[in-house]
Coordinates of C-alpha atoms and ligand atoms in Angstrom, one line a residue:
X1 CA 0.0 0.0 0.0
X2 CA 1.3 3.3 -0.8
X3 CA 1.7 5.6 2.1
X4 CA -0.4 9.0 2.1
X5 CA 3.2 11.3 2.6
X6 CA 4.5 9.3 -0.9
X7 CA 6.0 11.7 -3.2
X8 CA 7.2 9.2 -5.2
X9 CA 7.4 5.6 -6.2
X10 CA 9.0 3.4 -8.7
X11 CA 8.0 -0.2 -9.7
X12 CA 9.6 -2.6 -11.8
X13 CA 12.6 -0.3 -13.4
X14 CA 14.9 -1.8 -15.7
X15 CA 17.8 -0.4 -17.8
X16 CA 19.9 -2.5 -19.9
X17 CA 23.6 -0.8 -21.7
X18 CA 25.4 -3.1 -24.4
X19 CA 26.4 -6.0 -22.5
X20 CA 25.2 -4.5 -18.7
X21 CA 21.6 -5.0 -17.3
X22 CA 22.2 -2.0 -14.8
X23 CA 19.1 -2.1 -13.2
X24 CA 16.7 -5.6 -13.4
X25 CA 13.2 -4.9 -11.9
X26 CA 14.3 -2.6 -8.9
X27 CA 11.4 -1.0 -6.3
X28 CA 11.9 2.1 -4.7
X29 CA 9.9 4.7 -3.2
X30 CA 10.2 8.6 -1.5
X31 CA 8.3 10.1 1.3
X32 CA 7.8 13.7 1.7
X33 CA 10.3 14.4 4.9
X34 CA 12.6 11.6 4.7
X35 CA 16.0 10.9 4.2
X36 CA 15.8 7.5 1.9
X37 CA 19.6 6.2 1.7
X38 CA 20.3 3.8 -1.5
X39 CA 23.1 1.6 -0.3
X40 CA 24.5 -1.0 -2.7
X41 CA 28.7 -2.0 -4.2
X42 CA 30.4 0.1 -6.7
X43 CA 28.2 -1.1 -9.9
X44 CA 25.1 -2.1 -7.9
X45 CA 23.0 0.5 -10.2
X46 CA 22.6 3.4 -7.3
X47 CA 23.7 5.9 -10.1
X48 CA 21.5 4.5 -12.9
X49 CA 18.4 4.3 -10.9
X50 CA 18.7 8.3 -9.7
X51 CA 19.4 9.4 -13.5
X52 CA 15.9 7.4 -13.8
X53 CA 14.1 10.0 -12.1
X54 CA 16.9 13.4 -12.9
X55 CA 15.5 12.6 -16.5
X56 CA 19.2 11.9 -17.8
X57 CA 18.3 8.0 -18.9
X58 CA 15.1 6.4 -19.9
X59 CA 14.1 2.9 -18.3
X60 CA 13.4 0.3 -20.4
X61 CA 10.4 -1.2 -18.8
X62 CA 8.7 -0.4 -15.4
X63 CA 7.2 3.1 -14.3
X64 CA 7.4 5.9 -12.4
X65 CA 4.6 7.0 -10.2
X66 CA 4.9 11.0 -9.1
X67 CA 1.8 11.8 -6.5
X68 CA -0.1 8.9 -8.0
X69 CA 0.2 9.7 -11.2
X70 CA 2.3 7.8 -13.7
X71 CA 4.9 10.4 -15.2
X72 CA 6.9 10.2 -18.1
X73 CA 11.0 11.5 -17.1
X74 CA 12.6 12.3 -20.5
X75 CA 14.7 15.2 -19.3
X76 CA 16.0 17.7 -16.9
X77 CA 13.2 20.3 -17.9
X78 CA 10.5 17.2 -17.0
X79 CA 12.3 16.3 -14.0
X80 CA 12.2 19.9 -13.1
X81 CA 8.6 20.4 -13.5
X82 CA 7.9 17.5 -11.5
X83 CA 10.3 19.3 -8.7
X84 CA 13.1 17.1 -8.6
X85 CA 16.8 18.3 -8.1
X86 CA 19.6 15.8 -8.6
X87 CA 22.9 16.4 -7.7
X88 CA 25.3 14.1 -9.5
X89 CA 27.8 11.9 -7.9
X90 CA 31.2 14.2 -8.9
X91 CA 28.6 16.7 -9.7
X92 CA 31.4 19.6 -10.9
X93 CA 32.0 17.5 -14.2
X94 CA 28.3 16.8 -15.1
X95 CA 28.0 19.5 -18.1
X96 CA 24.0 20.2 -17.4
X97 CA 24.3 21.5 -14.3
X98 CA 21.6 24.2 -14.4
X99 CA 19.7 22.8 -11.5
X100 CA 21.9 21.9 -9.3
X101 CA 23.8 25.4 -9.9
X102 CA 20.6 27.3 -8.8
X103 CA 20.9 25.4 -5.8
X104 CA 24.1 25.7 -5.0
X105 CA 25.2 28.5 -5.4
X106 CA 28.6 30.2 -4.9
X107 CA 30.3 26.7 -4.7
X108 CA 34.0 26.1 -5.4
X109 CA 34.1 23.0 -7.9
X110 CA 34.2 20.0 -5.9
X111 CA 32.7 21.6 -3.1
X112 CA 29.3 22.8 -1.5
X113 CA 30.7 25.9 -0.4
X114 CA 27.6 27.9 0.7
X115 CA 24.5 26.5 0.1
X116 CA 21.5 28.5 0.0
X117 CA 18.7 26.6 1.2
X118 CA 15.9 29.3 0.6
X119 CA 16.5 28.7 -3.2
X120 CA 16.4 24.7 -2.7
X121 CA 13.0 25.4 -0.6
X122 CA 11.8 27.3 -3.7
X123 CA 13.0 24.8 -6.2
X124 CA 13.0 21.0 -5.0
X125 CA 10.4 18.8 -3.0
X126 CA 12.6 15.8 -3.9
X127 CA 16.2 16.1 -4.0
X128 CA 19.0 13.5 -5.2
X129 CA 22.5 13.7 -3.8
X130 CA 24.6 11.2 -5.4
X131 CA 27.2 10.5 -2.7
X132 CA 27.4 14.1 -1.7
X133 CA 30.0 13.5 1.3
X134 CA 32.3 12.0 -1.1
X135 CA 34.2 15.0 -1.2
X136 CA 33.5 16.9 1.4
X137 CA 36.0 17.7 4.8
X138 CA 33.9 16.5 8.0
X139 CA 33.3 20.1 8.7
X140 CA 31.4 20.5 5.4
X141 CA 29.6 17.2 6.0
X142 CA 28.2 18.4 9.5
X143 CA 27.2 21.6 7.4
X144 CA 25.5 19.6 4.9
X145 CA 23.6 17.2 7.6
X146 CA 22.0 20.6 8.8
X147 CA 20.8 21.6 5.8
X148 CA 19.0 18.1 4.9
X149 CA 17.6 17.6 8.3
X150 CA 16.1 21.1 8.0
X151 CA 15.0 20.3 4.3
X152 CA 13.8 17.2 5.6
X153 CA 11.5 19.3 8.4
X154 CA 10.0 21.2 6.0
X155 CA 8.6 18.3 4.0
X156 CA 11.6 17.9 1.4
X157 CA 11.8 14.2 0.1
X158 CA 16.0 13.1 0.0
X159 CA 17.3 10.5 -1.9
X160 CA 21.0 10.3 -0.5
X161 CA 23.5 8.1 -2.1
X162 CA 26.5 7.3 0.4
X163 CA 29.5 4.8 0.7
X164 CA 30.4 6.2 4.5
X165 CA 28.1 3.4 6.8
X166 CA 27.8 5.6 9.9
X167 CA 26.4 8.5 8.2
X168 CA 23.4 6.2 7.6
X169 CA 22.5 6.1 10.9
X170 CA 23.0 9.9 11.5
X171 CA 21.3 11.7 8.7
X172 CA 18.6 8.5 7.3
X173 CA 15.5 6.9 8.0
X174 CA 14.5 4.6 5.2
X175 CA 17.5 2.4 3.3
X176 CA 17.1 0.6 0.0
X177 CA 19.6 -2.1 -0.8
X178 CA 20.5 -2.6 -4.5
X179 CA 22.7 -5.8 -5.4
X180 CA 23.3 -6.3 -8.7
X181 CA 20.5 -3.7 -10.2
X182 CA 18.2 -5.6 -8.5
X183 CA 16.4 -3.8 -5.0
X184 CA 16.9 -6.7 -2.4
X185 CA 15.7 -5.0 0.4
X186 CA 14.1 -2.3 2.5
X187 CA 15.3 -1.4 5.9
X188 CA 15.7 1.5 8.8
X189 CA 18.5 3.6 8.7
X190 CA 18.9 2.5 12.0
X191 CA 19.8 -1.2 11.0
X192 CA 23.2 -2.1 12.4
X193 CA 26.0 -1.6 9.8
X194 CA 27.5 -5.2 9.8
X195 CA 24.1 -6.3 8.8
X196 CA 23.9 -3.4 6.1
X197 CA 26.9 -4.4 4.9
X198 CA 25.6 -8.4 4.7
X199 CA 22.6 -7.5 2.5
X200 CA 24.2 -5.3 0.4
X201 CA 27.4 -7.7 -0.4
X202 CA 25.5 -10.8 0.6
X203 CA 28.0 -12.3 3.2
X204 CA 29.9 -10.4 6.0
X205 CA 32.7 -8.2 5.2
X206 CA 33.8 -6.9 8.2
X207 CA 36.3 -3.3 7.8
X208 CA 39.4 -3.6 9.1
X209 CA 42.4 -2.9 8.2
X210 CA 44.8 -5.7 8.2
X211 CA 48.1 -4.0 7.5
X212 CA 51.2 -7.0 7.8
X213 CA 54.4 -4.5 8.6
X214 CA 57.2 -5.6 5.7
X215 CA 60.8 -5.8 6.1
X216 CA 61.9 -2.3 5.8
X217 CA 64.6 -1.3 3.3
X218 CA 66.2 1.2 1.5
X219 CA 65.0 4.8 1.1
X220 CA 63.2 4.8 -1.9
X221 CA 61.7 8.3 -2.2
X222 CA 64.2 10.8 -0.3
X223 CA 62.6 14.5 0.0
X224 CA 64.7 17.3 1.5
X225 CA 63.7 20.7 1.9
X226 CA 61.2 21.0 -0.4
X227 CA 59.3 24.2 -1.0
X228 CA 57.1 26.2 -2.9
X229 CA 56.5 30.2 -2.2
X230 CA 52.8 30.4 -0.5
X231 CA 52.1 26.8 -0.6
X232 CA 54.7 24.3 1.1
X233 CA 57.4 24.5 3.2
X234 CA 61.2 22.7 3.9
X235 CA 59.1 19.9 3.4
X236 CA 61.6 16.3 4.1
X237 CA 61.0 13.1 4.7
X238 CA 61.2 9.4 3.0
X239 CA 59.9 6.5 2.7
X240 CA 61.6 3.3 2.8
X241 CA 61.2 0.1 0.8
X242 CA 58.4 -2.0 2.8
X243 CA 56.8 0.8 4.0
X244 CA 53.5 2.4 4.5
X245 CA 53.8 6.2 5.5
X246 CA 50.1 8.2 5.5
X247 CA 49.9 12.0 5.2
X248 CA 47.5 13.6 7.6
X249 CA 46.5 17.1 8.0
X250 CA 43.6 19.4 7.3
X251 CA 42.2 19.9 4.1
X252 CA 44.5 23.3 2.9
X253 CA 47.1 21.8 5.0
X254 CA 49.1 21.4 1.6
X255 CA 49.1 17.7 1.7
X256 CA 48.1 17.0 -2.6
X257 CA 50.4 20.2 -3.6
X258 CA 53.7 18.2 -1.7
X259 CA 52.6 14.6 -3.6
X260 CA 51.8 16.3 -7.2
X261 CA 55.3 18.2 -7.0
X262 CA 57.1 15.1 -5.9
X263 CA 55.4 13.2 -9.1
X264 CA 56.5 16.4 -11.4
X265 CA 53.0 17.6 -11.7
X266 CA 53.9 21.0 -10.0
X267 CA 56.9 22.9 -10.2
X268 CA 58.5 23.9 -6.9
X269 CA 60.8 26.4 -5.5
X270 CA 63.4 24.8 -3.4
X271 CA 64.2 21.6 -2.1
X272 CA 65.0 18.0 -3.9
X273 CA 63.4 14.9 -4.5
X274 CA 65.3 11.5 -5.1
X275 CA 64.0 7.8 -6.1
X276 CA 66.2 5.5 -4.9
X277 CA 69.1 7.8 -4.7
X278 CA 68.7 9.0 -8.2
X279 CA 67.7 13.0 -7.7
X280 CA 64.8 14.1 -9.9
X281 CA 64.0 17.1 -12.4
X282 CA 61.6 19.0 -11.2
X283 CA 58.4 19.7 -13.1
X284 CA 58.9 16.4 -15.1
X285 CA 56.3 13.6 -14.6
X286 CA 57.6 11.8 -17.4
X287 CA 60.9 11.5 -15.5
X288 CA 59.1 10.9 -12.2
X289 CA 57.8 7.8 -14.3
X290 CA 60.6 6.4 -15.6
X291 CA 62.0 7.1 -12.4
X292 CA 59.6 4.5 -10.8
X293 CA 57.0 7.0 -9.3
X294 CA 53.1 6.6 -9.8
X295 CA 50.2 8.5 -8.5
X296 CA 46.7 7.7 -8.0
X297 CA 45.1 11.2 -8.0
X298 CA 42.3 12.2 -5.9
X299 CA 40.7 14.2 -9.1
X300 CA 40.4 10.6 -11.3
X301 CA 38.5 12.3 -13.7
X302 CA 40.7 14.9 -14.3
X303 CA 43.7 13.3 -14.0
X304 CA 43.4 9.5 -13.4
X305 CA 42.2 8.5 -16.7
X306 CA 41.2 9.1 -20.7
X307 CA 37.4 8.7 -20.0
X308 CA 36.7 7.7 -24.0
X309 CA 39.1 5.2 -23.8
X310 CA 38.3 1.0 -22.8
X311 CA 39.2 -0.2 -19.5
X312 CA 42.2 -2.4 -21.2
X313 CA 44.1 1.1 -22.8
X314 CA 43.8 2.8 -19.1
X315 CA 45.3 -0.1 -17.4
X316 CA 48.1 -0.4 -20.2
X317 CA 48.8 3.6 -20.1
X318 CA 51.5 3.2 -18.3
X319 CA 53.4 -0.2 -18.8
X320 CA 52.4 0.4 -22.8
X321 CA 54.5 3.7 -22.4
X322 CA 57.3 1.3 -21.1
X323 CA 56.7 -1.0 -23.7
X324 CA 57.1 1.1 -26.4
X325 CA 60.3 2.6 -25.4
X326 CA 61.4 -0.8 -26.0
X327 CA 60.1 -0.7 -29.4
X328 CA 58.5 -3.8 -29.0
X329 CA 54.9 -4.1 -27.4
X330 CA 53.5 -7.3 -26.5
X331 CA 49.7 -6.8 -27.1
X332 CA 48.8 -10.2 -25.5
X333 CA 50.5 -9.9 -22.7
X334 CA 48.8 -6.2 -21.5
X335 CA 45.4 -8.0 -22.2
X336 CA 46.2 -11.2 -19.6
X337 CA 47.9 -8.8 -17.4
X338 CA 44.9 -6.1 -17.6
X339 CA 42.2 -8.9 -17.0
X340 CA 44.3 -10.4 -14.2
X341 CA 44.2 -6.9 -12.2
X342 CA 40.9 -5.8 -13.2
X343 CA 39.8 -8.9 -12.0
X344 CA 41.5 -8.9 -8.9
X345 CA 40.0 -5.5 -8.1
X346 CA 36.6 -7.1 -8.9
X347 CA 36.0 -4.4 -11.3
X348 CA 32.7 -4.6 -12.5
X349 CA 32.3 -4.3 -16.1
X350 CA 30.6 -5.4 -19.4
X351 CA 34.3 -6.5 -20.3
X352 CA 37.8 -4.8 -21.2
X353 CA 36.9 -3.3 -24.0
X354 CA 33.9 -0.6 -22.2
X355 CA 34.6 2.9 -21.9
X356 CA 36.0 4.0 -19.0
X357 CA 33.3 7.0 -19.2
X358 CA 31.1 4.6 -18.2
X359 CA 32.2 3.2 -15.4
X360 CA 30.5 3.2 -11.9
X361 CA 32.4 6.0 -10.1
X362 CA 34.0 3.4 -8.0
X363 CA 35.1 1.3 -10.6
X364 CA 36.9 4.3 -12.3
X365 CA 38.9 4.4 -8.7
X366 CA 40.0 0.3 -9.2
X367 CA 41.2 1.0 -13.0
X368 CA 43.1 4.2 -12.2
X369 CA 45.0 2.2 -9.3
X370 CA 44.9 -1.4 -11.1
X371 CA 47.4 1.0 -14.1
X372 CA 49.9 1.8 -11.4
X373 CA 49.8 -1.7 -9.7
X374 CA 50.2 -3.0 -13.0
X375 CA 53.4 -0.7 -13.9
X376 CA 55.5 -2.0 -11.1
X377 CA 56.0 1.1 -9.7
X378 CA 58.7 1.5 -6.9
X379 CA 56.6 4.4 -5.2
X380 CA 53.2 4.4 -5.6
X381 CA 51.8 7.4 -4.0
X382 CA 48.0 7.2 -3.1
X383 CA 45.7 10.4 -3.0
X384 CA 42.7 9.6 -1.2
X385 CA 42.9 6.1 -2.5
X386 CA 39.3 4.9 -1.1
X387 CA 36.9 7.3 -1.7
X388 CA 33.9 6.7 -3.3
X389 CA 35.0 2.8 -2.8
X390 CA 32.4 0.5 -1.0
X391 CA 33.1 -1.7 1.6
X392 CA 34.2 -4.8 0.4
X393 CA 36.7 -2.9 -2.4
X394 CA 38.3 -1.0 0.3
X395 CA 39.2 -4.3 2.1
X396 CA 40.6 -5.4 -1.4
X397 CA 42.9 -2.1 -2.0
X398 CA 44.6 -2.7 1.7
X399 CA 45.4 -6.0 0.9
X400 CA 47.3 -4.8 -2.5
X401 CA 48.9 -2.3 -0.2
X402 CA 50.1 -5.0 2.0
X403 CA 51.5 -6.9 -1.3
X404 CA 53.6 -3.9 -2.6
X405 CA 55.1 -3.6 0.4
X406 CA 55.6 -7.2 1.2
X407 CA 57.4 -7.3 -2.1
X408 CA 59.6 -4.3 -1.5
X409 CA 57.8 -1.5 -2.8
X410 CA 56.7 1.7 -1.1
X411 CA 53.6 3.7 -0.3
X412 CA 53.0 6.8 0.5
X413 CA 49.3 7.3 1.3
X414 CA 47.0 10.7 1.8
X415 CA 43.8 10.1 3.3
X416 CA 41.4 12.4 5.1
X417 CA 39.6 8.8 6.7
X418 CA 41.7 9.1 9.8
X419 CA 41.0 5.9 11.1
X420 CA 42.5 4.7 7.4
X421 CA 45.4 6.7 7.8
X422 CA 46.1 5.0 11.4
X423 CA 45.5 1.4 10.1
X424 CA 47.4 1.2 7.4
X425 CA 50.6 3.3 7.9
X426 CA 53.7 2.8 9.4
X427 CA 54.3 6.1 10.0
X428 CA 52.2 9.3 10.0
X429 CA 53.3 12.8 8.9
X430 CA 51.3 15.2 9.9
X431 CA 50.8 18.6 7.7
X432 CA 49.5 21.7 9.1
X433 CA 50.0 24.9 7.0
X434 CA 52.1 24.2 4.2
X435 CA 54.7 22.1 6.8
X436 CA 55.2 19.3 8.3
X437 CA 54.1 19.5 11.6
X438 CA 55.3 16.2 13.2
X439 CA 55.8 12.9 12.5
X440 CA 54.4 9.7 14.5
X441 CA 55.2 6.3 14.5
X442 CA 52.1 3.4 14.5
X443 CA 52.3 3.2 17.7
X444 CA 52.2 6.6 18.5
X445 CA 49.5 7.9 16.0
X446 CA 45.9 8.3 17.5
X447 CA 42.8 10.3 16.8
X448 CA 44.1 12.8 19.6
X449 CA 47.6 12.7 18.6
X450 CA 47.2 13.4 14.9
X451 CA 44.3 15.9 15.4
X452 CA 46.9 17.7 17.8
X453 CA 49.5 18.6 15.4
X454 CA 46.9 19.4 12.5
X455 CA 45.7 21.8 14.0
X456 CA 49.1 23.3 15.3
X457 CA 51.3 26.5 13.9
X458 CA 54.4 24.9 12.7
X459 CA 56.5 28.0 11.6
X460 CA 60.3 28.4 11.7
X461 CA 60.7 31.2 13.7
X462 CA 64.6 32.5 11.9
X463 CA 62.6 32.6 8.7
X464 CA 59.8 34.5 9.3
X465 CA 59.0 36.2 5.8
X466 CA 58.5 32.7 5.2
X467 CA 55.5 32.3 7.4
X468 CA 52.2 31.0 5.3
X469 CA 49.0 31.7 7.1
X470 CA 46.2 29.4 6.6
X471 CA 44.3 32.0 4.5
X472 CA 47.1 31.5 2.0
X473 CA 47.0 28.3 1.7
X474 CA 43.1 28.2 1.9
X475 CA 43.4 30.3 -1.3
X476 CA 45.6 28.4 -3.1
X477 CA 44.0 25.2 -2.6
X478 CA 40.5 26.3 -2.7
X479 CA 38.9 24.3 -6.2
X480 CA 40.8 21.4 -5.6
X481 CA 39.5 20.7 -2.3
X482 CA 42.0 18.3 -0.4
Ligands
ATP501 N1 26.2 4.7 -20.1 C1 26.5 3.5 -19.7 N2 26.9 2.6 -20.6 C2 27.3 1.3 -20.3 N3 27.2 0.9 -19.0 C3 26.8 1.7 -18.1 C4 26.4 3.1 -18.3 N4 26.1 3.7 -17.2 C5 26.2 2.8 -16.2 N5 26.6 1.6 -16.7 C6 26.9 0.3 -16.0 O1 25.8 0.1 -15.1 C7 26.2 -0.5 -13.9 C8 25.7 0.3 -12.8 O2 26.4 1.5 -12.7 P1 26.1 2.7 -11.6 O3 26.9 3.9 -12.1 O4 24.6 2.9 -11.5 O5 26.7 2.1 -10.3 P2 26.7 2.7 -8.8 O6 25.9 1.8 -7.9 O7 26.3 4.1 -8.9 O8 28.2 2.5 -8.4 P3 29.3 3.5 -7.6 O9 29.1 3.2 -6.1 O10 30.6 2.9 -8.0 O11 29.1 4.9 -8.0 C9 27.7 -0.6 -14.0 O12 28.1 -1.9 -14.4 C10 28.1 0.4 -15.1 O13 29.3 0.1 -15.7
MG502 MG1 27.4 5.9 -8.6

């Protein structure tokens, strides 16, 4: 029976893509003032089904019921009528953003930024996030949880895509589970997570972090003094063979602007950075490569990968680069090496050959990190390697971590997921401020720790002109986010 507050419902959806059934007969359906969570793995169809009722894809079969009447979705402008706002999953690259701009307005790409809620009032009664939190710095997330519980007061229906377990309990009341594009369940938000987690991978996964310490080595990446005017500062440190170290800090703490200049991607003022003893050119990725450096970037989209390009050519980019220099490229031997990472990855796909474009969001993540893996990198540096990665993935990208090192590689590792930072480093550096504010072992990195020097003032006191305040470094880092 349909409830009296539904807004909305949806029976029977399918959507098929060459070789995909994305969604197979999947339920779902909104009340006015709740928070509905769709929970499912990266592929499940969360995505798919939302772009159902934003108007961006047409469902094969089933139908969409709007208050009790059967509606036809064929676009943003019918969506809009019907008062629906989506906001996509890595919303700044979505070109057709016009609705989701009058809602948020003022926002840095990649970020919420302000958010003016009488204009979403005006505009939405249902709204779509498509996992919102994603990107966003726990003091934006807290910001955002206002706004939807007050939306959700005033009668707003929210359809709120997330990866991050606990905030289901906090900010939802209804959860759908998809498996496979097919809805397997309906539960409260307030269902423990190990049993969320059971219905939407269908057997227990429990999220730990099982870091095995290697044998620790040589100093692969050596990096002394390095500094860039207004962003960084006589930043050092290395990072042995066997190791795991993780970069803390706040976001504008300077954390991605030290890893992209260490891979070449940024030029830098001062300072040196060495692979094995070998000292680098700066500014020169293609050197940084050859050099044995990779870099999973937390923009994948941007950098990570050529979106119009198959999952097989994005996992070859960078061994095929080293093929070629060879002058010989053994074809066969990328695809068996390609199909043996996707599929340890469990990347979820119609088969090599699909486009990259279209990719679940956290399948994109697997192939941009399955290209370094397969490279052989000697220094794979990870920029928020898990986000947008569900549960079970997570578990499989800490166990490849714990390979590379075991067989003598290092990682360097950025992660705003602090309890990820703690359980899979070695060591922790901590960056507040364009510096490095201290540096903990395992053992001595905690929550309390951590959070202590973050939010320190590490300034040289002889050099004072040098002296970067945080609005500085706010600015500089502002669109990019972390
Ligand atoms: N345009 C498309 N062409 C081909 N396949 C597609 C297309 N869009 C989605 N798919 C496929 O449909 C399936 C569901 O993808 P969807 O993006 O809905 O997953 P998701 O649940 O949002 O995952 P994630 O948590 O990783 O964002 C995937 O196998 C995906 O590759
Ligand atoms: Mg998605």
């Amino acid at each position: 029976m349909s409830s009296p507050d539904e807004l909305l419902r949806i029976e029977g959806i399918r959507k098929t893509f060459p070789g995909v059934v994305a969604l197979d007969s999947v339920d779902f359906d909104l009340r006015r003032g709740e928070v509905h969570v769709l929970l499912g793995e990266n592929g499940a169809g969360k995505s798919t089904l939302i772009k159902m009722l934003s108007g961006a894809y047409r469902p094969d079969a089933g139908k969409i019921v709007v208050d009790g009447k059967k509606v036809r979705i064929h676009g943003a402008q019918d969506a809009e009528r019907l008062g629906i706002a989506t906001i996509y999953q890595e919303f700044n690259l979505v070109p057709d953003l016009t609705v989701a701009e009058n809602i948020f307005l003022g926002r840095q790409p990649r970020r919420f930024g302000l958010i003016d809620r009488k204009t979403m009032e005006a505009d939405a009664r249902v709204l779509i996030m498509d996992e919102p939190t994603a990107v966003l710095t726990s003091g934006e997330v807290e910001k955002l949880f206002r706004i939807v519980r007050q939306l959700r007061e005033d009668g707003v229906g929210v359809v709120f895509i997330t990866h991050h377990l606990e905030e289901i309990a906090a900010l939802g009341d209804r959860v759908t589970v998809l498996r496979d594009g097919r809805s397997i369940g309906q539960v409260s938000a307030s269902t423990p997570e190990d049993e969320l987690v059971r219905l939407m991978v269908g057997r227990s996964i429990e999220l730990q972090y099982p870091r095995e310490r290697a044998d620790t080595g040589t100093p692969l990446l050596t990096v002394e003094g390095l500094t860039r005017d207004g962003v960084f500062h006589d930043v050092s440190f290395e990072v042995r063979a066997g190791e795991v170290v993780g970069i803390a800090g706040l976001v504008g703490a300077g954390r991605t602007e030290v890893v992209r200049a260490v891979f070449g991607a940024d030029p830098y003022d001062k300072g040196s950075v060495a692979v094995a003893g070998e000292r680098l050119p700066r500014h020169d990725v293609s050197a940084a490569m050859t050099a044995g450096i990779g870099l999973v970037p937390e923009d994948r989209k941007g950098q990570g990968l050529l979106l119009d390009a198959s999952v097989e050519e994005n996992l070859g980019l960078v061994t095929l680069r080293a093929a070629t220099r060879g002058g010989l490229v053994d074809l066969k031997g990328q695809r068996t090496a390609a199909a043996k990472i996707a599929e340890q990855l469990g990347v979820r796909m119609a088969g090599l050959g699909q486009h990259v474009r279209t990719l679940s969001g956290g399948n994109q993540q697997k192939v941009v990190i399955g290209k370094w893996l397969l490279a052989d990198t000697k220094v794979l540096i990870l920029d928020e390697p898990t986000r947008g990665i569900d549960v079970g993935a997570k578990v499989e990208i800490y166990q490849l971590i714990n390979e590379l090192t075991a067989a003598g590689h290092a990682v360097l590792m950025i992660s705003s997921d602090l309890p990820e930072v703690l359980g899979m480093s070695d060591r922790v550096l901590v960056m507040a401020q364009g510096r490095i504010a201290g540096e903990l072992t395992a053992d001595e990195a905690t929550q309390d720790s951590v959070m202590a020097l973050a939010v320190s003032s590490p300034t040289t006191p002889t050099t004072p002109t040098t002296t970067v305040t945080t609005d500085t470094v706010t600015a500089v880092e502002g669109p990019d986010g972390h």
